[in-house]
Amino acid sequence: MRSIDHFIGGRPVAGTSGQFGDVFDPNTGAVQARVQMATTAELDSAIANAVEAQKGWAATNPQRRARVMFEFKRLLEVHMDELAHMLSAEHGKVIADSRGDIMRGLEVIEFACGIPHLLKGEYTQGAGPGIDVWSARQPLGVVAGITPFNFPAMIPMWMFGPAIACGNAFILKPSERDPSVPVRLAELMLEAGAPAGVLNVVQGGKEIVEAILRHPSIKAVSFVGSSDIAQSVYALGALHGKRVQAMGGAKNHGIVLPDADMDQTVADLMGAAYGSAGERCMALPVVVPVGQGTAERLREALLPAIESLRVGVSTDADAHYGPVISAAHKAKIEGYIQMGVDEGAELVVDGRGFSLQGHEDGFFLAPTLFDRVTPEMRTYQEEIFGPVLQIVRAATFEEALSLPSKHQYGNGVSIFTRDGDAARTFADQVEVGMVGINVPIPVPVAYHSFGGWKRSGFGDLNQYGLDGVRFYTRTKTVTQRWPRRDGSGVSDQSFVIPTMR
Ligand code: NAD
């Protein structure tokens, strides 16, 4: 059986723990590889390599570091096909979607190519007599990233792209469910010119995450995953003196006003609710039509659109989406569908019991649609993370605005309308971190930054963009005074706090 190793100090390292995680082929349900589970000694070795490599890397001028990022971007393009197939084979998303996963990461690498500009800092000449002040952004040292299964290329690159460009060394702990692409990315970074030890991959689960959070040499931790774990990562990291950003789960709403272009809205909803089998933190699993007439028109338009969706293996170029990540996750989603029925929601389309010919053991689920879901239902309050769309009917704009605002999660939200005033009011008032106006999946571009509110994000700095640069650097401010040759500007002994009066 193929073993997926760690990548430490610029080379693959087979683990010694004797413990492995199963990596499934979600299309067939079979175990296709085993991923090593690191020991703390292996983590220590990765960190020691990173500490050593970081000194020289931080001293490498920003333009040379940027050249490595440029070369890495080129290699990503050269290896796009290989990476997309590798990603789909472990995750199960269709190849076109895997390319999108890689592309959104690549865009953050493009942003990181501008690092000389982003690290320039601030300067004040003549802040006082003979006094100049400047602020510089310096790397933190060794930082770590812990990533979820659903974007095994994009999310590691959100993190290590800016972190490494800023002059840090990086320890990546990817999801144990699809760990091959992160290792391949580390190999390509080495090939691009990043010194050995600048990017290390340590495989494992909860134990190794906790060891990372406790390790004194790690200065900052980026986490993306489910909310309970994000919150505990945030707390444990802070307890150990680290800077932490921890992104959590989501339950994004799509608000449909009566004047929305219904054909376009339904087309957008299909991709946003069911694309990647609903396993996106920016998916739209809840749709809120405003008014009875809107609800009826929406439901009527959704049915044939759902009917026409094709579920298939990840290599099927005509499939809209593939299997979910694991048998356990499939069972969890089916459990939520049953719960929805038990809670009294109307099951309009039932995706359970779907079987793909020749792939009967694959983790497939057909699309599910619920109507008349209400806010007190657990299936509304919790994240399902599968191909399940819930209609929550609202009588007024105000009611529709309050639903995502009151929800425990606040990652993304979208509004579909032709009314600019309503859209503007909605964007201004809704208590959610990322808002789309006629945009179903409003993941910000690489030079803005990504982050949700409430239980979707712990910590005050978002992923990538300028926030990413701020997160992976610390500011040093230097105040200097050079006495003039003529002796002016020299002050007498003073016991008063200096001011610039
Ligand atoms: P997960 O929380 O199960 O795992 C995330 C990471 O944490 C993995 O690397 C895993 O090995 C590790 N981990 C698992 N259990 C742990 C524990 N008890 N203590 C410490 N670490 C632990 O998440 P997942 O199932 O891989 O990913 C799906 C979740 O991620 C969904 O909730 C989704 O909404 C969320 N997500 C959020 C964003 C965002 O930016 N907000 C983006 C993508 C995914």
PDB file of C-alpha atoms and ligand atoms in Angstrom, residues 146-151 155 158 173-177 204-206 209-210 223-227 229 232-233 247-250 280-281 383 385 411 450 456, ligand 1:
ATOM      1  CA  ILE A 146      -3.333  23.495   9.908  1.00  0.00           C
ATOM      2  CA  THR A 147      -5.697  22.931   7.009  1.00  0.00           C
ATOM      3  CA  PRO A 148      -9.040  21.208   6.298  1.00  0.00           C
ATOM      4  CA  PHE A 149      -9.794  18.532   3.723  1.00  0.00           C
ATOM      5  CA  ASN A 150     -11.996  20.589   1.429  1.00  0.00           C
ATOM      6  CA  PHE A 151      -9.368  22.793  -0.268  1.00  0.00           C
ATOM      7  CA  ILE A 155      -5.885  26.844   1.762  1.00  0.00           C
ATOM      8  CA  TRP A 158      -3.379  31.033   1.406  1.00  0.00           C
ATOM      9  CA  LYS A 173      -0.087  20.091   8.880  1.00  0.00           C
ATOM     10  CA  PRO A 174      -2.580  19.225   6.141  1.00  0.00           C
ATOM     11  CA  SER A 175      -5.794  17.263   6.480  1.00  0.00           C
ATOM     12  CA  GLU A 176      -5.039  13.574   6.928  1.00  0.00           C
ATOM     13  CA  ARG A 177      -7.854  12.811   4.483  1.00  0.00           C
ATOM     14  CA  GLY A 204      -1.012  13.748  11.498  1.00  0.00           C
ATOM     15  CA  GLY A 205      -4.181  14.568  13.396  1.00  0.00           C
ATOM     16  CA  LYS A 206      -5.243  16.043  16.729  1.00  0.00           C
ATOM     17  CA  VAL A 209      -1.901  19.830  16.152  1.00  0.00           C
ATOM     18  CA  GLU A 210      -1.723  20.099  19.931  1.00  0.00           C
ATOM     19  CA  PHE A 223      -6.015  27.221  11.262  1.00  0.00           C
ATOM     20  CA  VAL A 224      -8.968  26.522   8.965  1.00  0.00           C
ATOM     21  CA  GLY A 225     -11.535  23.847   9.831  1.00  0.00           C
ATOM     22  CA  SER A 226     -14.704  23.327  11.846  1.00  0.00           C
ATOM     23  CA  SER A 227     -15.707  25.859  14.511  1.00  0.00           C
ATOM     24  CA  ILE A 229     -11.855  22.849  16.783  1.00  0.00           C
ATOM     25  CA  SER A 232     -10.031  25.274  20.887  1.00  0.00           C
ATOM     26  CA  VAL A 233      -7.008  25.831  18.600  1.00  0.00           C
ATOM     27  CA  MET A 247     -11.345  30.128  10.611  1.00  0.00           C
ATOM     28  CA  GLY A 248     -14.351  27.923  11.351  1.00  0.00           C
ATOM     29  CA  GLY A 249     -17.517  26.514   9.842  1.00  0.00           C
ATOM     30  CA  ALA A 250     -20.318  28.231   7.992  1.00  0.00           C
ATOM     31  CA  ARG A 280     -17.275  24.401   0.653  1.00  0.00           C
ATOM     32  CA  CYS A 281     -17.200  26.839   3.526  1.00  0.00           C
ATOM     33  CA  GLU A 383     -23.500  23.069   9.281  1.00  0.00           C
ATOM     34  CA  PHE A 385     -21.512  20.375   4.610  1.00  0.00           C
ATOM     35  CA  ASN A 411     -18.875  33.473   6.957  1.00  0.00           C
ATOM     36  CA  PHE A 450     -10.830  36.246   3.550  1.00  0.00           C
ATOM     37  CA  SER A 456     -16.779  31.409  11.512  1.00  0.00           C
TER      38      SER A 456
HETATM   39  P1  NAD B   1     -11.787  19.633  10.781  1.00  0.00           P
HETATM   40  O1  NAD B   1     -12.043  20.694  11.792  1.00  0.00           O
HETATM   41  O2  NAD B   1     -12.251  18.255  11.058  1.00  0.00           O
HETATM   42  O3  NAD B   1     -10.204  19.495  10.517  1.00  0.00           O
HETATM   43  C1  NAD B   1      -9.404  20.623  10.240  1.00  0.00           C
HETATM   44  C2  NAD B   1      -7.976  20.321  10.685  1.00  0.00           C
HETATM   45  O4  NAD B   1      -7.946  20.134  12.100  1.00  0.00           O
HETATM   46  C3  NAD B   1      -7.392  19.067  10.064  1.00  0.00           C
HETATM   47  O5  NAD B   1      -6.047  19.310   9.709  1.00  0.00           O
HETATM   48  C4  NAD B   1      -7.494  18.034  11.181  1.00  0.00           C
HETATM   49  O6  NAD B   1      -6.474  17.069  11.142  1.00  0.00           O
HETATM   50  C5  NAD B   1      -7.353  18.881  12.422  1.00  0.00           C
HETATM   51  N1  NAD B   1      -8.078  18.336  13.583  1.00  0.00           N
HETATM   52  C6  NAD B   1      -9.099  17.443  13.564  1.00  0.00           C
HETATM   53  N2  NAD B   1      -9.543  17.225  14.823  1.00  0.00           N
HETATM   54  C7  NAD B   1      -8.801  18.004  15.637  1.00  0.00           C
HETATM   55  C8  NAD B   1      -8.799  18.234  17.046  1.00  0.00           C
HETATM   56  N3  NAD B   1      -9.674  17.626  17.856  1.00  0.00           N
HETATM   57  N4  NAD B   1      -7.903  19.097  17.543  1.00  0.00           N
HETATM   58  C9  NAD B   1      -7.037  19.745  16.739  1.00  0.00           C
HETATM   59  N5  NAD B   1      -7.007  19.571  15.403  1.00  0.00           N
HETATM   60  C10 NAD B   1      -7.869  18.710  14.858  1.00  0.00           C
HETATM   61  O7  NAD B   1     -12.369  20.175   9.404  1.00  0.00           O
HETATM   62  P2  NAD B   1     -12.545  19.400   8.032  1.00  0.00           P
HETATM   63  O8  NAD B   1     -13.638  18.414   8.165  1.00  0.00           O
HETATM   64  O9  NAD B   1     -11.233  18.960   7.510  1.00  0.00           O
HETATM   65  O10 NAD B   1     -13.027  20.610   7.091  1.00  0.00           O
HETATM   66  C11 NAD B   1     -14.356  21.028   6.999  1.00  0.00           C
HETATM   67  C12 NAD B   1     -14.638  22.189   7.923  1.00  0.00           C
HETATM   68  O11 NAD B   1     -13.764  23.274   7.630  1.00  0.00           O
HETATM   69  C13 NAD B   1     -16.036  22.745   7.736  1.00  0.00           C
HETATM   70  O12 NAD B   1     -16.559  23.088   8.996  1.00  0.00           O
HETATM   71  C14 NAD B   1     -15.819  23.985   6.885  1.00  0.00           C
HETATM   72  O13 NAD B   1     -16.810  24.964   6.992  1.00  0.00           O
HETATM   73  C15 NAD B   1     -14.523  24.465   7.440  1.00  0.00           C
HETATM   74  N6  NAD B   1     -13.854  25.354   6.516  1.00  0.00           N
HETATM   75  C16 NAD B   1     -13.796  26.669   6.846  1.00  0.00           C
HETATM   76  C17 NAD B   1     -13.177  27.560   5.984  1.00  0.00           C
HETATM   77  C18 NAD B   1     -13.084  29.014   6.334  1.00  0.00           C
HETATM   78  O14 NAD B   1     -12.228  29.681   5.795  1.00  0.00           O
HETATM   79  N7  NAD B   1     -13.907  29.514   7.232  1.00  0.00           N
HETATM   80  C19 NAD B   1     -12.604  27.096   4.793  1.00  0.00           C
HETATM   81  C20 NAD B   1     -12.684  25.736   4.500  1.00  0.00           C
HETATM   82  C21 NAD B   1     -13.301  24.867   5.385  1.00  0.00           C
END
